[in-house]
Amino acid sequence: MKIQKDNFSNQSAAYAKYRPAYPPEMYIFLYSLVSDKAAAWDCGTGNGQVAMELSKFFAKVYATDISEQQINNAARRDNVFYSVARAESTLFADNSFDLTTVAQAIHWFDFESFYREVNRTLKPGGIFAVIGYGLIRIDYVTDQIIDHFYQDIIGAYWDKERRYIDENYQTISFPFNELEAPVLKNTFDWTLEELVGYLKTWSAVQHYIKAKNENPVNLVKMELEKIWVKGATKKVQFPILLRVAEIEK
């Protein structure tokens, strides 16, 4: 079985603070596909943001992550039950869930083993949703700086699995009855501080720091400060990656 990487434990607090959320339209679409909302599983829950949204509509939400630190920093609600577990091996009973989600994490998993667990734990007719977001987009000049940072400064420090996100999750194995999903994006008004905080959560940034003992975000922060009015916000957009399937009845 593939060794599941844990790139986020050391920055779990920052991850919880700066990682972007997903748009309401995405959840509305998913809920429309699920008739029974007794239980959901949010796998690779990270900061718990998806689990929190699911808990508004599902009676119980079970949220797992390989990182105990991520679990400790996740948001809390009475009907959300957190546990540390591998995506590919859980203690959940067969046919437990009406919906299973995995957000910005499936590229780290062993696909074949994880999919067996999805098929085992979802109820017949249950919905499986692979969620993510692509590279941040702001404006032409800012995007040039970010693209240079992404490709040229830290490009060599991305894990090989990052390519699945660059390919919009379209090249992952997905042996299911796939449903058509809407094209979505999410928009935020961010300060420069929020953008810098988000960039620092990138896994390639952490690999760079480990290799060179310096934070590469500082290399572009001054460039960003030149084009960003102090205290002002800019609209930032994330393209949403979404693949959805129905488990055969």
PDB file of C-alpha atoms in Angstrom:
ATOM      1  CA  MET A   1       0.000   0.000   0.000  1.00  0.00           C
ATOM      2  CA  LYS A   2       1.191   3.504  -0.830  1.00  0.00           C
ATOM      3  CA  ILE A   3       2.699   5.397   2.127  1.00  0.00           C
ATOM      4  CA  GLN A   4       0.355   8.314   2.756  1.00  0.00           C
ATOM      5  CA  LYS A   5       2.226  11.590   3.085  1.00  0.00           C
ATOM      6  CA  ASP A   6       1.575  14.043   5.881  1.00  0.00           C
ATOM      7  CA  ASN A   7       2.711  17.468   4.677  1.00  0.00           C
ATOM      8  CA  PHE A   8       0.496  19.585   6.895  1.00  0.00           C
ATOM      9  CA  SER A   9       0.838  18.604  10.557  1.00  0.00           C
ATOM     10  CA  ASN A  10       3.559  21.181  11.209  1.00  0.00           C
ATOM     11  CA  GLN A  11       1.368  23.993   9.922  1.00  0.00           C
ATOM     12  CA  SER A  12      -2.074  22.815  10.979  1.00  0.00           C
ATOM     13  CA  ALA A  13      -3.000  26.108  12.714  1.00  0.00           C
ATOM     14  CA  ALA A  14      -2.090  28.171   9.638  1.00  0.00           C
ATOM     15  CA  TYR A  15      -3.873  25.651   7.434  1.00  0.00           C
ATOM     16  CA  ALA A  16      -7.056  26.129   9.457  1.00  0.00           C
ATOM     17  CA  LYS A  17      -6.749  29.926   9.293  1.00  0.00           C
ATOM     18  CA  TYR A  18      -5.770  30.555   5.671  1.00  0.00           C
ATOM     19  CA  ARG A  19      -7.051  27.714   3.482  1.00  0.00           C
ATOM     20  CA  PRO A  20      -9.996  28.816   1.299  1.00  0.00           C
ATOM     21  CA  ALA A  21     -13.511  27.449   1.732  1.00  0.00           C
ATOM     22  CA  TYR A  22     -15.791  26.045  -0.973  1.00  0.00           C
ATOM     23  CA  PRO A  23     -18.773  27.866  -2.491  1.00  0.00           C
ATOM     24  CA  PRO A  24     -22.354  27.321  -1.265  1.00  0.00           C
ATOM     25  CA  GLU A  25     -23.369  26.273  -4.789  1.00  0.00           C
ATOM     26  CA  MET A  26     -21.165  23.193  -4.509  1.00  0.00           C
ATOM     27  CA  TYR A  27     -22.862  22.011  -1.341  1.00  0.00           C
ATOM     28  CA  ILE A  28     -26.336  22.742  -2.745  1.00  0.00           C
ATOM     29  CA  PHE A  29     -25.494  20.557  -5.741  1.00  0.00           C
ATOM     30  CA  LEU A  30     -24.232  17.690  -3.566  1.00  0.00           C
ATOM     31  CA  TYR A  31     -27.218  17.843  -1.222  1.00  0.00           C
ATOM     32  CA  SER A  32     -29.560  17.684  -4.208  1.00  0.00           C
ATOM     33  CA  LEU A  33     -28.112  14.272  -5.071  1.00  0.00           C
ATOM     34  CA  VAL A  34     -28.568  12.748  -1.615  1.00  0.00           C
ATOM     35  CA  SER A  35     -32.094  11.832  -0.536  1.00  0.00           C
ATOM     36  CA  ASP A  36     -31.195  10.409   2.894  1.00  0.00           C
ATOM     37  CA  LYS A  37     -28.925  12.552   5.065  1.00  0.00           C
ATOM     38  CA  ALA A  38     -28.300  10.276   8.022  1.00  0.00           C
ATOM     39  CA  ALA A  39     -24.497  10.072   7.838  1.00  0.00           C
ATOM     40  CA  ALA A  40     -21.586  11.434   5.810  1.00  0.00           C
ATOM     41  CA  TRP A  41     -17.858  10.747   5.800  1.00  0.00           C
ATOM     42  CA  ASP A  42     -15.405  13.564   5.118  1.00  0.00           C
ATOM     43  CA  CYS A  43     -12.105  11.849   4.389  1.00  0.00           C
ATOM     44  CA  GLY A  44      -8.849  13.795   4.688  1.00  0.00           C
ATOM     45  CA  THR A  45     -10.819  16.413   6.580  1.00  0.00           C
ATOM     46  CA  GLY A  46      -7.833  18.705   7.297  1.00  0.00           C
ATOM     47  CA  ASN A  47      -9.188  21.747   9.116  1.00  0.00           C
ATOM     48  CA  GLY A  48     -12.722  20.341   9.099  1.00  0.00           C
ATOM     49  CA  GLN A  49     -14.209  23.011   6.867  1.00  0.00           C
ATOM     50  CA  VAL A  50     -16.171  20.560   4.696  1.00  0.00           C
ATOM     51  CA  ALA A  51     -17.253  18.527   7.716  1.00  0.00           C
ATOM     52  CA  MET A  52     -18.663  21.689   9.300  1.00  0.00           C
ATOM     53  CA  GLU A  53     -20.766  22.440   6.238  1.00  0.00           C
ATOM     54  CA  LEU A  54     -21.998  18.859   5.964  1.00  0.00           C
ATOM     55  CA  SER A  55     -23.008  18.899   9.631  1.00  0.00           C
ATOM     56  CA  LYS A  56     -25.656  21.538   8.853  1.00  0.00           C
ATOM     57  CA  PHE A  57     -27.624  19.022   6.776  1.00  0.00           C
ATOM     58  CA  PHE A  58     -26.501  15.547   7.889  1.00  0.00           C
ATOM     59  CA  ALA A  59     -27.485  14.038  11.207  1.00  0.00           C
ATOM     60  CA  LYS A  60     -23.947  12.756  11.764  1.00  0.00           C
ATOM     61  CA  VAL A  61     -20.642  13.522  10.061  1.00  0.00           C
ATOM     62  CA  TYR A  62     -17.556  11.372  10.527  1.00  0.00           C
ATOM     63  CA  ALA A  63     -14.334  13.178   9.677  1.00  0.00           C
ATOM     64  CA  THR A  64     -10.972  11.458   9.389  1.00  0.00           C
ATOM     65  CA  ASP A  65      -7.429  12.563   8.713  1.00  0.00           C
ATOM     66  CA  ILE A  66      -3.997  10.976   8.984  1.00  0.00           C
ATOM     67  CA  SER A  67      -2.750  14.033  10.919  1.00  0.00           C
ATOM     68  CA  GLU A  68      -3.579  14.229  14.613  1.00  0.00           C
ATOM     69  CA  GLN A  69      -2.481  17.876  14.611  1.00  0.00           C
ATOM     70  CA  GLN A  70      -4.983  18.693  11.877  1.00  0.00           C
ATOM     71  CA  ILE A  71      -7.726  16.985  13.857  1.00  0.00           C
ATOM     72  CA  ASN A  72      -6.756  18.935  16.983  1.00  0.00           C
ATOM     73  CA  ASN A  73      -7.043  22.232  15.109  1.00  0.00           C
ATOM     74  CA  ALA A  74     -10.290  21.393  13.306  1.00  0.00           C
ATOM     75  CA  ALA A  75     -13.553  23.205  14.034  1.00  0.00           C
ATOM     76  CA  ARG A  76     -15.954  21.463  16.384  1.00  0.00           C
ATOM     77  CA  ARG A  77     -19.670  20.686  16.356  1.00  0.00           C
ATOM     78  CA  ASP A  78     -21.657  18.177  18.398  1.00  0.00           C
ATOM     79  CA  ASN A  79     -22.653  16.023  15.425  1.00  0.00           C
ATOM     80  CA  VAL A  80     -19.145  15.883  13.901  1.00  0.00           C
ATOM     81  CA  PHE A  81     -17.025  12.956  15.049  1.00  0.00           C
ATOM     82  CA  TYR A  82     -13.293  13.188  14.357  1.00  0.00           C
ATOM     83  CA  SER A  83     -10.783  10.369  14.293  1.00  0.00           C
ATOM     84  CA  VAL A  84      -7.250   9.772  13.078  1.00  0.00           C
ATOM     85  CA  ALA A  85      -7.308   7.178  10.309  1.00  0.00           C
ATOM     86  CA  ARG A  86      -5.822   6.331   6.944  1.00  0.00           C
ATOM     87  CA  ALA A  87      -8.129   6.962   4.020  1.00  0.00           C
ATOM     88  CA  GLU A  88      -7.556   3.430   2.790  1.00  0.00           C
ATOM     89  CA  SER A  89      -8.293   1.660   6.071  1.00  0.00           C
ATOM     90  CA  THR A  90     -11.044   2.657   8.506  1.00  0.00           C
ATOM     91  CA  LEU A  91     -13.130   0.951  11.164  1.00  0.00           C
ATOM     92  CA  PHE A  92     -16.447   2.076   9.668  1.00  0.00           C
ATOM     93  CA  ALA A  93     -19.066  -0.597   9.065  1.00  0.00           C
ATOM     94  CA  ASP A  94     -20.184  -1.575   5.587  1.00  0.00           C
ATOM     95  CA  ASN A  95     -22.926   0.583   4.018  1.00  0.00           C
ATOM     96  CA  SER A  96     -22.531   3.351   6.608  1.00  0.00           C
ATOM     97  CA  PHE A  97     -22.734   6.572   4.600  1.00  0.00           C
ATOM     98  CA  ASP A  98     -25.047   8.454   2.293  1.00  0.00           C
ATOM     99  CA  LEU A  99     -22.260  10.771   1.115  1.00  0.00           C
ATOM    100  CA  THR A 100     -18.472  10.567   1.137  1.00  0.00           C
ATOM    101  CA  THR A 101     -16.349  13.609   0.381  1.00  0.00           C
ATOM    102  CA  VAL A 102     -12.618  14.080  -0.017  1.00  0.00           C
ATOM    103  CA  ALA A 103     -11.452  17.676  -0.445  1.00  0.00           C
ATOM    104  CA  GLN A 104      -7.998  18.673  -1.714  1.00  0.00           C
ATOM    105  CA  ALA A 105      -6.559  15.375  -0.513  1.00  0.00           C
ATOM    106  CA  ILE A 106      -7.261  12.480  -2.865  1.00  0.00           C
ATOM    107  CA  HIS A 107      -4.014  13.000  -4.779  1.00  0.00           C
ATOM    108  CA  TRP A 108      -2.152  11.782  -1.672  1.00  0.00           C
ATOM    109  CA  PHE A 109      -4.093   8.508  -1.468  1.00  0.00           C
ATOM    110  CA  ASP A 110      -3.594   5.053  -2.879  1.00  0.00           C
ATOM    111  CA  PHE A 111      -6.499   5.246  -5.321  1.00  0.00           C
ATOM    112  CA  GLU A 112      -7.283   1.543  -5.620  1.00  0.00           C
ATOM    113  CA  SER A 113      -7.270   0.897  -1.853  1.00  0.00           C
ATOM    114  CA  PHE A 114      -9.212   4.062  -1.074  1.00  0.00           C
ATOM    115  CA  TYR A 115     -11.850   3.286  -3.685  1.00  0.00           C
ATOM    116  CA  ARG A 116     -12.393  -0.137  -2.163  1.00  0.00           C
ATOM    117  CA  GLU A 117     -13.062   1.615   1.148  1.00  0.00           C
ATOM    118  CA  VAL A 118     -15.433   4.075  -0.539  1.00  0.00           C
ATOM    119  CA  ASN A 119     -17.391   1.248  -2.160  1.00  0.00           C
ATOM    120  CA  ARG A 120     -17.467  -0.715   1.082  1.00  0.00           C
ATOM    121  CA  THR A 121     -18.652   2.082   3.360  1.00  0.00           C
ATOM    122  CA  LEU A 122     -21.100   3.932   1.096  1.00  0.00           C
ATOM    123  CA  LYS A 123     -24.699   2.767   0.987  1.00  0.00           C
ATOM    124  CA  PRO A 124     -26.032   1.541  -2.344  1.00  0.00           C
ATOM    125  CA  GLY A 125     -26.975   4.652  -4.290  1.00  0.00           C
ATOM    126  CA  GLY A 126     -24.700   6.778  -2.098  1.00  0.00           C
ATOM    127  CA  ILE A 127     -22.775   9.725  -3.513  1.00  0.00           C
ATOM    128  CA  PHE A 128     -18.996  10.072  -3.685  1.00  0.00           C
ATOM    129  CA  ALA A 129     -17.520  13.529  -4.300  1.00  0.00           C
ATOM    130  CA  VAL A 130     -13.906  14.408  -5.060  1.00  0.00           C
ATOM    131  CA  ILE A 131     -13.385  18.098  -4.386  1.00  0.00           C
ATOM    132  CA  GLY A 132     -10.487  20.500  -4.775  1.00  0.00           C
ATOM    133  CA  TYR A 133      -9.406  23.900  -6.019  1.00  0.00           C
ATOM    134  CA  GLY A 134      -6.885  24.974  -8.607  1.00  0.00           C
ATOM    135  CA  LEU A 135      -4.253  27.677  -8.682  1.00  0.00           C
ATOM    136  CA  ILE A 136      -5.342  31.022  -7.260  1.00  0.00           C
ATOM    137  CA  ARG A 137      -6.131  33.770  -9.797  1.00  0.00           C
ATOM    138  CA  ILE A 138      -6.248  37.491  -8.958  1.00  0.00           C
ATOM    139  CA  ASP A 139      -5.251  39.852 -11.776  1.00  0.00           C
ATOM    140  CA  TYR A 140      -2.738  39.816 -14.619  1.00  0.00           C
ATOM    141  CA  VAL A 141       0.214  41.366 -12.773  1.00  0.00           C
ATOM    142  CA  THR A 142      -0.353  39.490  -9.509  1.00  0.00           C
ATOM    143  CA  ASP A 143      -0.850  36.223 -11.385  1.00  0.00           C
ATOM    144  CA  GLN A 144       2.499  36.671 -13.103  1.00  0.00           C
ATOM    145  CA  ILE A 145       4.231  36.963  -9.730  1.00  0.00           C
ATOM    146  CA  ILE A 146       2.370  33.950  -8.331  1.00  0.00           C
ATOM    147  CA  ASP A 147       3.028  31.861 -11.441  1.00  0.00           C
ATOM    148  CA  HIS A 148       6.749  32.653 -11.279  1.00  0.00           C
ATOM    149  CA  PHE A 149       6.745  31.663  -7.618  1.00  0.00           C
ATOM    150  CA  TYR A 150       4.734  28.487  -8.282  1.00  0.00           C
ATOM    151  CA  GLN A 151       6.750  27.266 -11.254  1.00  0.00           C
ATOM    152  CA  ASP A 152      10.242  28.719 -11.016  1.00  0.00           C
ATOM    153  CA  ILE A 153      10.994  29.297  -7.343  1.00  0.00           C
ATOM    154  CA  ILE A 154       9.286  26.357  -5.650  1.00  0.00           C
ATOM    155  CA  GLY A 155       8.419  24.260  -8.707  1.00  0.00           C
ATOM    156  CA  ALA A 156      11.068  21.632  -7.981  1.00  0.00           C
ATOM    157  CA  TYR A 157       9.759  21.220  -4.427  1.00  0.00           C
ATOM    158  CA  TRP A 158       6.234  20.090  -5.252  1.00  0.00           C
ATOM    159  CA  ASP A 159       5.451  16.447  -4.602  1.00  0.00           C
ATOM    160  CA  LYS A 160       4.805  14.522  -7.815  1.00  0.00           C
ATOM    161  CA  GLU A 161       1.153  14.113  -6.799  1.00  0.00           C
ATOM    162  CA  ARG A 162       0.601  17.848  -7.286  1.00  0.00           C
ATOM    163  CA  ARG A 163       0.207  17.221 -11.003  1.00  0.00           C
ATOM    164  CA  TYR A 164      -3.251  15.777 -10.394  1.00  0.00           C
ATOM    165  CA  ILE A 165      -4.415  19.195  -9.198  1.00  0.00           C
ATOM    166  CA  ASP A 166      -2.726  20.944 -12.135  1.00  0.00           C
ATOM    167  CA  GLU A 167      -4.663  18.508 -14.325  1.00  0.00           C
ATOM    168  CA  ASN A 168      -7.928  19.444 -12.556  1.00  0.00           C
ATOM    169  CA  TYR A 169      -8.337  15.913 -11.162  1.00  0.00           C
ATOM    170  CA  GLN A 170      -9.264  14.791 -14.664  1.00  0.00           C
ATOM    171  CA  THR A 171      -6.393  12.287 -14.844  1.00  0.00           C
ATOM    172  CA  ILE A 172      -7.000  10.483 -11.561  1.00  0.00           C
ATOM    173  CA  SER A 173      -8.371   6.966 -11.689  1.00  0.00           C
ATOM    174  CA  PHE A 174     -12.152   7.239 -11.249  1.00  0.00           C
ATOM    175  CA  PRO A 175     -13.837   3.860 -11.834  1.00  0.00           C
ATOM    176  CA  PHE A 176     -17.360   4.914 -10.896  1.00  0.00           C
ATOM    177  CA  ASN A 177     -20.696   5.834 -12.413  1.00  0.00           C
ATOM    178  CA  GLU A 178     -19.747   9.486 -12.859  1.00  0.00           C
ATOM    179  CA  LEU A 179     -22.372  12.216 -12.809  1.00  0.00           C
ATOM    180  CA  GLU A 180     -22.175  15.555 -14.567  1.00  0.00           C
ATOM    181  CA  ALA A 181     -20.958  18.270 -12.198  1.00  0.00           C
ATOM    182  CA  PRO A 182     -21.336  22.051 -12.554  1.00  0.00           C
ATOM    183  CA  VAL A 183     -18.401  24.330 -13.337  1.00  0.00           C
ATOM    184  CA  LEU A 184     -17.788  26.406 -10.215  1.00  0.00           C
ATOM    185  CA  LYS A 185     -15.368  28.909  -8.748  1.00  0.00           C
ATOM    186  CA  ASN A 186     -15.079  30.670  -5.425  1.00  0.00           C
ATOM    187  CA  THR A 187     -14.290  34.347  -4.949  1.00  0.00           C
ATOM    188  CA  PHE A 188     -12.950  36.108  -1.862  1.00  0.00           C
ATOM    189  CA  ASP A 189     -11.816  39.598  -0.918  1.00  0.00           C
ATOM    190  CA  TRP A 190      -8.346  39.087   0.507  1.00  0.00           C
ATOM    191  CA  THR A 191      -5.749  41.350   2.007  1.00  0.00           C
ATOM    192  CA  LEU A 192      -2.094  40.851   1.156  1.00  0.00           C
ATOM    193  CA  GLU A 193      -1.645  39.344   4.610  1.00  0.00           C
ATOM    194  CA  GLU A 194      -4.223  36.683   3.805  1.00  0.00           C
ATOM    195  CA  LEU A 195      -2.590  35.886   0.475  1.00  0.00           C
ATOM    196  CA  VAL A 196       0.857  35.589   2.052  1.00  0.00           C
ATOM    197  CA  GLY A 197      -0.572  33.424   4.828  1.00  0.00           C
ATOM    198  CA  TYR A 198      -2.139  31.140   2.255  1.00  0.00           C
ATOM    199  CA  LEU A 199       1.050  30.851   0.192  1.00  0.00           C
ATOM    200  CA  LYS A 200       2.950  29.818   3.312  1.00  0.00           C
ATOM    201  CA  THR A 201       0.650  26.799   3.712  1.00  0.00           C
ATOM    202  CA  TRP A 202       1.702  25.289   0.368  1.00  0.00           C
ATOM    203  CA  SER A 203       3.435  21.940   0.803  1.00  0.00           C
ATOM    204  CA  ALA A 204       6.203  22.918  -1.634  1.00  0.00           C
ATOM    205  CA  VAL A 205       6.963  25.948   0.545  1.00  0.00           C
ATOM    206  CA  GLN A 206       7.448  23.642   3.523  1.00  0.00           C
ATOM    207  CA  HIS A 207       9.758  21.380   1.483  1.00  0.00           C
ATOM    208  CA  TYR A 208      11.760  24.436   0.379  1.00  0.00           C
ATOM    209  CA  ILE A 209      12.108  25.628   3.990  1.00  0.00           C
ATOM    210  CA  LYS A 210      13.302  22.192   5.054  1.00  0.00           C
ATOM    211  CA  ALA A 211      15.868  22.076   2.242  1.00  0.00           C
ATOM    212  CA  LYS A 212      17.180  25.649   2.440  1.00  0.00           C
ATOM    213  CA  ASN A 213      16.246  26.839   5.928  1.00  0.00           C
ATOM    214  CA  GLU A 214      14.522  29.939   4.555  1.00  0.00           C
ATOM    215  CA  ASN A 215      10.951  30.776   3.607  1.00  0.00           C
ATOM    216  CA  PRO A 216      10.624  31.321  -0.168  1.00  0.00           C
ATOM    217  CA  VAL A 217       7.447  33.371   0.276  1.00  0.00           C
ATOM    218  CA  ASN A 218       9.715  36.196   1.442  1.00  0.00           C
ATOM    219  CA  LEU A 219      11.242  36.208  -2.043  1.00  0.00           C
ATOM    220  CA  VAL A 220       7.961  37.346  -3.601  1.00  0.00           C
ATOM    221  CA  LYS A 221       6.386  39.259  -0.736  1.00  0.00           C
ATOM    222  CA  MET A 222       8.244  42.465  -1.615  1.00  0.00           C
ATOM    223  CA  GLU A 223       7.127  42.177  -5.240  1.00  0.00           C
ATOM    224  CA  LEU A 224       3.540  41.777  -4.116  1.00  0.00           C
ATOM    225  CA  GLU A 225       3.824  44.761  -1.770  1.00  0.00           C
ATOM    226  CA  LYS A 226       4.776  46.957  -4.741  1.00  0.00           C
ATOM    227  CA  ILE A 227       1.450  46.297  -6.489  1.00  0.00           C
ATOM    228  CA  TRP A 228      -0.829  45.967  -3.463  1.00  0.00           C
ATOM    229  CA  VAL A 229      -2.154  49.075  -1.717  1.00  0.00           C
ATOM    230  CA  LYS A 230      -1.490  48.685   1.997  1.00  0.00           C
ATOM    231  CA  GLY A 231      -4.626  47.573   3.836  1.00  0.00           C
ATOM    232  CA  ALA A 232      -6.585  47.098   0.619  1.00  0.00           C
ATOM    233  CA  THR A 233      -8.270  43.920  -0.553  1.00  0.00           C
ATOM    234  CA  LYS A 234      -8.295  42.270  -3.951  1.00  0.00           C
ATOM    235  CA  LYS A 235     -10.713  39.768  -5.390  1.00  0.00           C
ATOM    236  CA  VAL A 236      -9.114  36.345  -5.526  1.00  0.00           C
ATOM    237  CA  GLN A 237     -10.621  33.380  -7.332  1.00  0.00           C
ATOM    238  CA  PHE A 238     -10.150  29.646  -7.066  1.00  0.00           C
ATOM    239  CA  PRO A 239     -11.452  27.309  -9.785  1.00  0.00           C
ATOM    240  CA  ILE A 240     -13.292  24.445  -8.086  1.00  0.00           C
ATOM    241  CA  LEU A 241     -12.372  20.882  -9.014  1.00  0.00           C
ATOM    242  CA  LEU A 242     -15.329  18.539  -8.687  1.00  0.00           C
ATOM    243  CA  ARG A 243     -15.940  14.942  -9.734  1.00  0.00           C
ATOM    244  CA  VAL A 244     -19.026  13.157  -8.475  1.00  0.00           C
ATOM    245  CA  ALA A 245     -20.241   9.587  -8.706  1.00  0.00           C
ATOM    246  CA  GLU A 246     -23.183   7.474  -7.592  1.00  0.00           C
ATOM    247  CA  ILE A 247     -22.409   4.080  -6.107  1.00  0.00           C
ATOM    248  CA  GLU A 248     -24.334   1.363  -7.907  1.00  0.00           C
ATOM    249  CA  LYS A 249     -27.448   0.147  -6.129  1.00  0.00           C
TER     250      LYS A 249
END
